[in-house]
PDB file of C-alpha atoms and ligand atoms in Angstrom:
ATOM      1  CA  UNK A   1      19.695 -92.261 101.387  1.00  0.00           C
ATOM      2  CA  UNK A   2      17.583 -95.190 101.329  1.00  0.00           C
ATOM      3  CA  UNK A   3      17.941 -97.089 104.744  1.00  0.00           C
ATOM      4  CA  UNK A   4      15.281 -99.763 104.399  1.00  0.00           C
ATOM      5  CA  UNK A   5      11.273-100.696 105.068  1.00  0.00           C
ATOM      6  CA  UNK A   6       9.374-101.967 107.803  1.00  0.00           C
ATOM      7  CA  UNK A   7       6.043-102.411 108.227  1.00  0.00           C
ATOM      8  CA  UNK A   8       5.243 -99.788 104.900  1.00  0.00           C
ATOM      9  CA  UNK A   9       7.373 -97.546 105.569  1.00  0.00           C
ATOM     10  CA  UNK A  10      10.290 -96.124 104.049  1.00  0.00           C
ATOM     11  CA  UNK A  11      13.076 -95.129 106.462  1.00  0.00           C
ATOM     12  CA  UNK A  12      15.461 -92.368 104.816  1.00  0.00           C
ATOM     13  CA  UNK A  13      18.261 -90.544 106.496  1.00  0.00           C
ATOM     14  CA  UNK A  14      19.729 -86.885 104.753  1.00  0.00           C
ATOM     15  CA  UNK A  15      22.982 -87.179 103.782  1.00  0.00           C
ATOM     16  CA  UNK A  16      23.564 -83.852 106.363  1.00  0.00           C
ATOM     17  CA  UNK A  17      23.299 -86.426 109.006  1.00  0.00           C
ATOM     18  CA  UNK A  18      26.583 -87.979 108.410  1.00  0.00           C
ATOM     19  CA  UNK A  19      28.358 -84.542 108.474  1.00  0.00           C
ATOM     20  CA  UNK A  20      27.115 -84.156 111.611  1.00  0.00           C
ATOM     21  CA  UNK A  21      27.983 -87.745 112.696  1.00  0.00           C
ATOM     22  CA  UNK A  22      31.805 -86.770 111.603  1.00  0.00           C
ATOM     23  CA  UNK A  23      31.327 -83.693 113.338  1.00  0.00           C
ATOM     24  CA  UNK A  24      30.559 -84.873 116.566  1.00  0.00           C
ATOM     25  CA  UNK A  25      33.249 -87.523 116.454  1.00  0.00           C
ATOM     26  CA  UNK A  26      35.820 -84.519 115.004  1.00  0.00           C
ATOM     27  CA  UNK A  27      35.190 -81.712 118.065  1.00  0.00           C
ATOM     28  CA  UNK A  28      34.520 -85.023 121.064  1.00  0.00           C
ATOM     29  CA  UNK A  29      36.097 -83.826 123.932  1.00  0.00           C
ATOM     30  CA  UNK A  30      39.317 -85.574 124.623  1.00  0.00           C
ATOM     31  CA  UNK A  31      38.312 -87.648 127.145  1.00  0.00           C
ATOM     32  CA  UNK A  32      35.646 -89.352 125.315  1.00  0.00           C
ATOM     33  CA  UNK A  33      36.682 -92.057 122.382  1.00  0.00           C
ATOM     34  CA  UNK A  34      35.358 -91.701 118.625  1.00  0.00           C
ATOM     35  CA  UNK A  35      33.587 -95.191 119.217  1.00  0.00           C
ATOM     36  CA  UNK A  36      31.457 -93.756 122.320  1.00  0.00           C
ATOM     37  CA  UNK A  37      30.784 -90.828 120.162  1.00  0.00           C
ATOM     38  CA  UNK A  38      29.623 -93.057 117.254  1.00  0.00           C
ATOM     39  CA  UNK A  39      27.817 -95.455 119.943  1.00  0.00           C
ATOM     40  CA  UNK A  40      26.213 -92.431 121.432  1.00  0.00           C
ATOM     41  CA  UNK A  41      25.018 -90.979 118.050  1.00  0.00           C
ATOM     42  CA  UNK A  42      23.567 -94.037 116.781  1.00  0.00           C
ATOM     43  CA  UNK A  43      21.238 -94.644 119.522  1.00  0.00           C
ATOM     44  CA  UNK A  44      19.831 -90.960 119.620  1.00  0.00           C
ATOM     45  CA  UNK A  45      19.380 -91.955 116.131  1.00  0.00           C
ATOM     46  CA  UNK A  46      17.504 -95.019 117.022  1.00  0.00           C
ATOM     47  CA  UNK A  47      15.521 -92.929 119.569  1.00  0.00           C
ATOM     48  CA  UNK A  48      14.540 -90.511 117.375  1.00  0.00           C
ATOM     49  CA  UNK A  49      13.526 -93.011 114.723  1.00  0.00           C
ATOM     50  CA  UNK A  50      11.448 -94.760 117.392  1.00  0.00           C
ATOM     51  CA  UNK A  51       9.597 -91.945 118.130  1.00  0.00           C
ATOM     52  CA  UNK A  52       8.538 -91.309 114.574  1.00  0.00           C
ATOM     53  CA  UNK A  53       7.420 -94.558 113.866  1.00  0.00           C
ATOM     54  CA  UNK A  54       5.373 -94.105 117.118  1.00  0.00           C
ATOM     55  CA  UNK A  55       3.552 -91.024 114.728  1.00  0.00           C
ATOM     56  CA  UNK A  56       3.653 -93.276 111.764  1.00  0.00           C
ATOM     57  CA  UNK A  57       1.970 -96.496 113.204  1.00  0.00           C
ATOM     58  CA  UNK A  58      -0.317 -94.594 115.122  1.00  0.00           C
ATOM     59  CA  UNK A  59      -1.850 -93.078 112.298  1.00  0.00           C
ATOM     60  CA  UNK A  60      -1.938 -96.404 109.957  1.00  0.00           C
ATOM     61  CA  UNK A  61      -3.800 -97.350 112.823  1.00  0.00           C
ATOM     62  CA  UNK A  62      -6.601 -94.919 112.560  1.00  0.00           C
ATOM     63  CA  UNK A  63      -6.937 -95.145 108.845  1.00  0.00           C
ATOM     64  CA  UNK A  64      -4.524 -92.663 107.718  1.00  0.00           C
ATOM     65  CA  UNK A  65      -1.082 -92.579 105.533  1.00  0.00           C
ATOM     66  CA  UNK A  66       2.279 -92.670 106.643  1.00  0.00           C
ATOM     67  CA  UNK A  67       4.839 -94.310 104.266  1.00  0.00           C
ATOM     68  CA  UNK A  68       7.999 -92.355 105.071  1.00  0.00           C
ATOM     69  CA  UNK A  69      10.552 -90.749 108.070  1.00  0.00           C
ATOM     70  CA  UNK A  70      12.956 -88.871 106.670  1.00  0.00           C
ATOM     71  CA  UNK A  71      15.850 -88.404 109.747  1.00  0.00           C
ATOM     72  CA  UNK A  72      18.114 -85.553 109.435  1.00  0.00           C
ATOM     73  CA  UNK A  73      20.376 -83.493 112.087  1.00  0.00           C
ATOM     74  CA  UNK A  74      18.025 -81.175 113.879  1.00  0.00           C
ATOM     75  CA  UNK A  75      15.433 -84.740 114.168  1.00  0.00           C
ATOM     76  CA  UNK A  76      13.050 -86.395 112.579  1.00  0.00           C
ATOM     77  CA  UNK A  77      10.058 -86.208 110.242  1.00  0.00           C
ATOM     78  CA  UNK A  78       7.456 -88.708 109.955  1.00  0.00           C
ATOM     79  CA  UNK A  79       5.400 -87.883 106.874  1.00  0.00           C
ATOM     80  CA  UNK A  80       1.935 -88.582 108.340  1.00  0.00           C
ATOM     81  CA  UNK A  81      -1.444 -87.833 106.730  1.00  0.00           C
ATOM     82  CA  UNK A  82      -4.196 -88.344 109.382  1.00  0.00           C
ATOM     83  CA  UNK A  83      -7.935 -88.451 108.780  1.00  0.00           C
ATOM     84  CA  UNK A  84      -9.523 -85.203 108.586  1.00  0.00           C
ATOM     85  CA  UNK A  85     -10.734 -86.038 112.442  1.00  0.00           C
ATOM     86  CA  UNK A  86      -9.618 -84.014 115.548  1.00  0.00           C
ATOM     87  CA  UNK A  87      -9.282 -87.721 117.258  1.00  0.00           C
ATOM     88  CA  UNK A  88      -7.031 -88.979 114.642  1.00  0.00           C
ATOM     89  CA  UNK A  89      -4.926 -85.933 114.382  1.00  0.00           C
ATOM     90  CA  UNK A  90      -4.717 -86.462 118.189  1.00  0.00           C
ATOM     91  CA  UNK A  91      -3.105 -90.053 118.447  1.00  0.00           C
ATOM     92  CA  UNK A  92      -1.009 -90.079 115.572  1.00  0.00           C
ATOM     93  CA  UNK A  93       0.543 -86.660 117.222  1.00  0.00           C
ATOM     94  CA  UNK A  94       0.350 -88.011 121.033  1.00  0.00           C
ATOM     95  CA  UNK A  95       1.653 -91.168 119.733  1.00  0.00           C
ATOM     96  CA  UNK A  96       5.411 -89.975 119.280  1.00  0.00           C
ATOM     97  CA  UNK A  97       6.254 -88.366 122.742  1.00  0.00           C
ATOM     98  CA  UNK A  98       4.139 -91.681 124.002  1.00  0.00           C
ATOM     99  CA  UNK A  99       7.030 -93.630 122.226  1.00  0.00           C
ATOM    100  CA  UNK A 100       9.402 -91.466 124.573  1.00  0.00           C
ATOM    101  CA  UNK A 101       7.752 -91.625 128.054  1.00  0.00           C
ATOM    102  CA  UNK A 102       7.646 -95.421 127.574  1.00  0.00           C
ATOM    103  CA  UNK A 103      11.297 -95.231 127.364  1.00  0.00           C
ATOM    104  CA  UNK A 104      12.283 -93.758 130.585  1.00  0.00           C
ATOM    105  CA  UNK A 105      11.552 -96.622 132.674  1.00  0.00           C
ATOM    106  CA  UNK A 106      12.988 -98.520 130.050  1.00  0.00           C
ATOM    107  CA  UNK A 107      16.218 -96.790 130.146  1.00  0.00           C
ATOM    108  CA  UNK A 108      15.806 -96.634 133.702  1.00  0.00           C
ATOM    109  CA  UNK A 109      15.876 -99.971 134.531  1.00  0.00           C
ATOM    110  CA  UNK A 110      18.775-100.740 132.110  1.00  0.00           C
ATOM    111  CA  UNK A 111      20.705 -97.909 133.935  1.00  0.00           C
ATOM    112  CA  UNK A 112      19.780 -99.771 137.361  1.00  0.00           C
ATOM    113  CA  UNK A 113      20.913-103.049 136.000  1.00  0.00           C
ATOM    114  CA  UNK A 114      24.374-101.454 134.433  1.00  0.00           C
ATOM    115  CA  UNK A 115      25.195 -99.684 137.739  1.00  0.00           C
ATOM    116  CA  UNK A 116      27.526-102.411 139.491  1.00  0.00           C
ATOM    117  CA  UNK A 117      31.279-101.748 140.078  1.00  0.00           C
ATOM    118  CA  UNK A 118      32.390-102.835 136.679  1.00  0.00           C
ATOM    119  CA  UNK A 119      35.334-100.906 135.104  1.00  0.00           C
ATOM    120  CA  UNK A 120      36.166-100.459 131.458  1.00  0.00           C
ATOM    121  CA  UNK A 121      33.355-100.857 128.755  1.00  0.00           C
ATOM    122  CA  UNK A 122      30.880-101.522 131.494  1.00  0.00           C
ATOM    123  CA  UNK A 123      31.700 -97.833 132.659  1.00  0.00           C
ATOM    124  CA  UNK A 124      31.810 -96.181 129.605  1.00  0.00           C
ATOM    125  CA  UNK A 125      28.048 -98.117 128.710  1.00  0.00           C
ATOM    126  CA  UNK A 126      27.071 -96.606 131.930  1.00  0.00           C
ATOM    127  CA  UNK A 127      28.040 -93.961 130.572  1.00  0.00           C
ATOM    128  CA  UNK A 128      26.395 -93.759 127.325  1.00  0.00           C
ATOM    129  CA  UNK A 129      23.180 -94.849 128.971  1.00  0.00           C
ATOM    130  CA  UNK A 130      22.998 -91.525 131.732  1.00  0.00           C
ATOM    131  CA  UNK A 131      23.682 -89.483 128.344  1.00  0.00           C
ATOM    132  CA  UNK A 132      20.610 -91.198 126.512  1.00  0.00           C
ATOM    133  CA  UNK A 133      18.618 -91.048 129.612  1.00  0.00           C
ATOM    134  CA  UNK A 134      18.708 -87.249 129.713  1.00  0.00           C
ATOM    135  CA  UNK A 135      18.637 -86.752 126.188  1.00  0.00           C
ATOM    136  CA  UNK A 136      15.275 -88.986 126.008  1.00  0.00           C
ATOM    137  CA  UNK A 137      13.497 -86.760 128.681  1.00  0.00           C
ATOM    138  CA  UNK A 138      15.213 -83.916 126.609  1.00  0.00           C
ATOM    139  CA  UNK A 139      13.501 -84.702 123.652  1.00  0.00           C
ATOM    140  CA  UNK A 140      10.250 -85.467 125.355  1.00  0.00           C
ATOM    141  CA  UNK A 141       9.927 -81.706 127.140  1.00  0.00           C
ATOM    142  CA  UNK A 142      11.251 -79.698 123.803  1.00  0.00           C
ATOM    143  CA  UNK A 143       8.721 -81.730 121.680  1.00  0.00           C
ATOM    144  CA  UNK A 144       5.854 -81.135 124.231  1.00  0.00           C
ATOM    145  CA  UNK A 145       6.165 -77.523 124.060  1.00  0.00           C
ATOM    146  CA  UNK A 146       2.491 -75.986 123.437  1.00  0.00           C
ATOM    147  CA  UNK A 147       4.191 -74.350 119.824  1.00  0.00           C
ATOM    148  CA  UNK A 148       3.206 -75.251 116.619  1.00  0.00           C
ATOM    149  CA  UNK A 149       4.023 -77.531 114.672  1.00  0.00           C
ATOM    150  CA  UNK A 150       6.265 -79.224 117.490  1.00  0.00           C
ATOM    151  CA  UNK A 151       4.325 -82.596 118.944  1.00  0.00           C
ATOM    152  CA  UNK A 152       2.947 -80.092 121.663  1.00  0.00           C
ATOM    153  CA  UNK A 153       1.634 -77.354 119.611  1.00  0.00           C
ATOM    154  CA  UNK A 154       0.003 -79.847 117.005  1.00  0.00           C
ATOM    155  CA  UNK A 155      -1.305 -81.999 120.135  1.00  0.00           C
ATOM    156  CA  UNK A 156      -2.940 -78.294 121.074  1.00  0.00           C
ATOM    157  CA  UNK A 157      -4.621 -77.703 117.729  1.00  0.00           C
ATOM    158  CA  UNK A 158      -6.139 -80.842 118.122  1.00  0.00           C
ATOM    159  CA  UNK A 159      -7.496 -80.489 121.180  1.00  0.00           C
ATOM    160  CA  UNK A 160      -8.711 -77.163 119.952  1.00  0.00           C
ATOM    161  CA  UNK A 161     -10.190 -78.321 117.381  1.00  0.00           C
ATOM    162  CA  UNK A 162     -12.513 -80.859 119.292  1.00  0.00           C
ATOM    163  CA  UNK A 163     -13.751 -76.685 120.124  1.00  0.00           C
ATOM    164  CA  UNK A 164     -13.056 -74.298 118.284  1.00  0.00           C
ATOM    165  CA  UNK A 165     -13.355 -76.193 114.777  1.00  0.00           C
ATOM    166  CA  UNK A 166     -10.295 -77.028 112.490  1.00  0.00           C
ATOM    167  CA  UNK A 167      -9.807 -73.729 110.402  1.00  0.00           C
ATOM    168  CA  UNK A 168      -9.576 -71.988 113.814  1.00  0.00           C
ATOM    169  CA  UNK A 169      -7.836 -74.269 116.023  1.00  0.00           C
ATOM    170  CA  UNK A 170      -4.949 -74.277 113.219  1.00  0.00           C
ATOM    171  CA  UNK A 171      -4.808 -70.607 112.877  1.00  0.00           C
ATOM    172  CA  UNK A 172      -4.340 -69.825 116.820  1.00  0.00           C
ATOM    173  CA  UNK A 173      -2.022 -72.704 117.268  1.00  0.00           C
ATOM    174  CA  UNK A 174      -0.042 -71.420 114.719  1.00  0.00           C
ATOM    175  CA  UNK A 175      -0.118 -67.568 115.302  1.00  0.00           C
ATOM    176  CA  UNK A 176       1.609 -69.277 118.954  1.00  0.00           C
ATOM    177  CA  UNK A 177       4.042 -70.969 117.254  1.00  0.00           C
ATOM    178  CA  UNK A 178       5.016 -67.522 114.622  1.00  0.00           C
ATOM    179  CA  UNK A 179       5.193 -65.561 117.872  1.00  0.00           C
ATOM    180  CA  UNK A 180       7.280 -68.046 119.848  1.00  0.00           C
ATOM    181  CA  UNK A 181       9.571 -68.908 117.004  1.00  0.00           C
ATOM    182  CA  UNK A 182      10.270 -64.957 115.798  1.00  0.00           C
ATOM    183  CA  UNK A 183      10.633 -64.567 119.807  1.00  0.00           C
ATOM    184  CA  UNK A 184      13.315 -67.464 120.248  1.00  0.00           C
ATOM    185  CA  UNK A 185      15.002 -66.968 116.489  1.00  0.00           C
ATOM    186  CA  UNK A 186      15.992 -63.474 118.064  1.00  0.00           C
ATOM    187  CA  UNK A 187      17.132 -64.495 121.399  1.00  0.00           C
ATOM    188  CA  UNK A 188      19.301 -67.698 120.027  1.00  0.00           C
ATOM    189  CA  UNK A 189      20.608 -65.201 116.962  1.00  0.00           C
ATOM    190  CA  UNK A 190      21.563 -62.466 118.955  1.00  0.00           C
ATOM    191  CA  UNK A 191      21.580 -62.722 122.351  1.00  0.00           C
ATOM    192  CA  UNK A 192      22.867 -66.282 123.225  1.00  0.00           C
ATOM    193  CA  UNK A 193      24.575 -66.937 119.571  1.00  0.00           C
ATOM    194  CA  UNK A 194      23.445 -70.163 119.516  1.00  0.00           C
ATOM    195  CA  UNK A 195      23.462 -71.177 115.849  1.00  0.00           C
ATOM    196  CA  UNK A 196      21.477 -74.760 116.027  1.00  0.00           C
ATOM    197  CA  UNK A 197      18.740 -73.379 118.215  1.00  0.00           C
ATOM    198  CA  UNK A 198      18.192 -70.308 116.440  1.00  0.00           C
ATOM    199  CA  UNK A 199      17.935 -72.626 113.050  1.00  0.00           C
ATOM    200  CA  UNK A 200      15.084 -74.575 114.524  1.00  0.00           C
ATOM    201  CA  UNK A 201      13.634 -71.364 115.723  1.00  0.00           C
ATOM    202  CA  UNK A 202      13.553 -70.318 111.978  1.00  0.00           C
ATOM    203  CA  UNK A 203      12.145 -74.027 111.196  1.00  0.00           C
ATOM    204  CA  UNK A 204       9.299 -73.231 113.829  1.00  0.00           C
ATOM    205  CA  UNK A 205       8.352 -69.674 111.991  1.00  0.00           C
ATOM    206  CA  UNK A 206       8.447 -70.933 108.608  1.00  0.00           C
ATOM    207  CA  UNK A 207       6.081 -73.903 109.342  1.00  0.00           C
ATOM    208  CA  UNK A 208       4.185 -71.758 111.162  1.00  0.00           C
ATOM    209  CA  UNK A 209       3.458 -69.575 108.306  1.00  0.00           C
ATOM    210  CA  UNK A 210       2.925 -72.372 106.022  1.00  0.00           C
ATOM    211  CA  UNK A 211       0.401 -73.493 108.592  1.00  0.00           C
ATOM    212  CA  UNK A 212      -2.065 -70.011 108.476  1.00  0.00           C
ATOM    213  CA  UNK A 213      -1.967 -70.256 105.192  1.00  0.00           C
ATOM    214  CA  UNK A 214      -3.160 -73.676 105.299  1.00  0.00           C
ATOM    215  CA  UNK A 215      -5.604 -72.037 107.634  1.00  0.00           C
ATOM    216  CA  UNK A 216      -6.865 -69.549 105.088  1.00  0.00           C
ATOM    217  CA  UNK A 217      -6.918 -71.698 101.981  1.00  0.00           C
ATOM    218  CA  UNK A 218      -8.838 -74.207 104.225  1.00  0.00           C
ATOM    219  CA  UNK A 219     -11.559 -71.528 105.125  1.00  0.00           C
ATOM    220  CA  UNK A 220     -12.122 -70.546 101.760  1.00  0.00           C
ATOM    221  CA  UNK A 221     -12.661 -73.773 100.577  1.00  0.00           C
ATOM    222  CA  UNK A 222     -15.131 -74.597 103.478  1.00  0.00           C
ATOM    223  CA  UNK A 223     -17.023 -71.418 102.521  1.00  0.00           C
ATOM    224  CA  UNK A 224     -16.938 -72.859  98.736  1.00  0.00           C
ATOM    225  CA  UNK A 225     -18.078 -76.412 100.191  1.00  0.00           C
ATOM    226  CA  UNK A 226     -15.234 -78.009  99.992  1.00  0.00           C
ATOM    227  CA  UNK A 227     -12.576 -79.883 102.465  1.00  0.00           C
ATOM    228  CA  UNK A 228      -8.900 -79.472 102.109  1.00  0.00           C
ATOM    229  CA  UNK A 229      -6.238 -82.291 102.507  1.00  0.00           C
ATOM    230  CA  UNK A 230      -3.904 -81.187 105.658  1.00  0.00           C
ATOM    231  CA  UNK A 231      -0.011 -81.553 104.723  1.00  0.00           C
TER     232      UNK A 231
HETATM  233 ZN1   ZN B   1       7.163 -86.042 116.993  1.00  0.00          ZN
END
């Protein structure tokens, strides 16, 4: 579903996003109200959009495209096509955790200034705000992880390739991220049951693969003379 446009670009949201959304508000524990739920939701969701226009923005900025973020349950994806330049793949990675670092004093100081004795809604904001808080820093330490293609692992491959060249630096970073994401698909699957984790464990190994074999279509067409379009 079509959400709207701002500054070029598109801003979509899956229609699995809402299920979740009813979800969430369905199994709340029974403490907490449907509208802190929904309150709650919708600013993760603004969070998480945030942070992908951080990606897309930053890599308008250094000549590349970016003209849609697609949000869905397990995040979001900011469709971004850098210049074939280890710097530019760089920023417009860097550029979404950046979006969430900046945040933490910003949520920090709006926790200080909601932390007087107020009862009621000023409570349950209070509230709201502690949850975001963690979630923010949350989001900033999973998406930092050195494994391909989270923020982290692509952050890697660009700093690898500065080294080791692109065809390489994209073929270790995502051998890492095949390893670590068979790895943690197994442990969430069958040792911890934990459904959500283990399906971004499977996102993680499927991307991966998609990424050496980027890799290897890459170094042929280098060897032919050619360069290859990333994405
Ligand atoms: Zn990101």
């Amino acid at each position: 579903m079509r959400l709207g446009c701002v500054s070029g670009v598109t801003v979509y949201v899956h229609w699995t996003w809402f299920l979740l959304a009813a979800m969430a508000v369905e199994l709340r524990p029974a403490e907490v109200t449907a509208a802190v739920t929904l309150v709650t939701l919708m600013s993760v969701f603004g969070i998480v959009l945030l942070h992908e226009f951080g990606h897309a923005l930053a890599c308008r900025s250094v000549g590349g495209r970016a003209d849609r973020i697609v949000l869905w349950p397990l995040g979001g994806v900011a469709f971004v096509q850098p210049p074939a330049r280890p710097g530019a793949l760089l920023w417009s990675i860097i550029a979404g955790p950046l979006v969430n670092l900046i945040l933490i004093p910003v949520l920090t100081v709006l926790l200080w200034l909601s932390s007087g004795n107020g009862a009621g809604a000023w409570h349950k904001t209070r509230d709201v705000l502690e949850l975001l808080w963690s979630i923010n820093l949350a989001l900033l330490v999973f998406n930092m992880l050195p494994v391909y293609p989270l923020d982290g692992g692509q952050t890697l491959q660009a700093i690898l390739w500065f080294m080791i060249g692109r065809v390489r630096s994209l073929r270790v970073s995502a051998v890492i991220g095949l390893i670590v994401g068979v790895a943690a698909a197994g442990l969430m699957l069958f040792w911890k049951q934990e459904f959500w984790l283990a399906l971004i464990a499977v996102f993680v190994v499927m991307r991966s693969w998609q990424g050496l074999r980027m890799a290897k279509v890459m170094a042929a067409a280098e060897a032919m003379g050619y360069e290859v379009e990333e994405r």
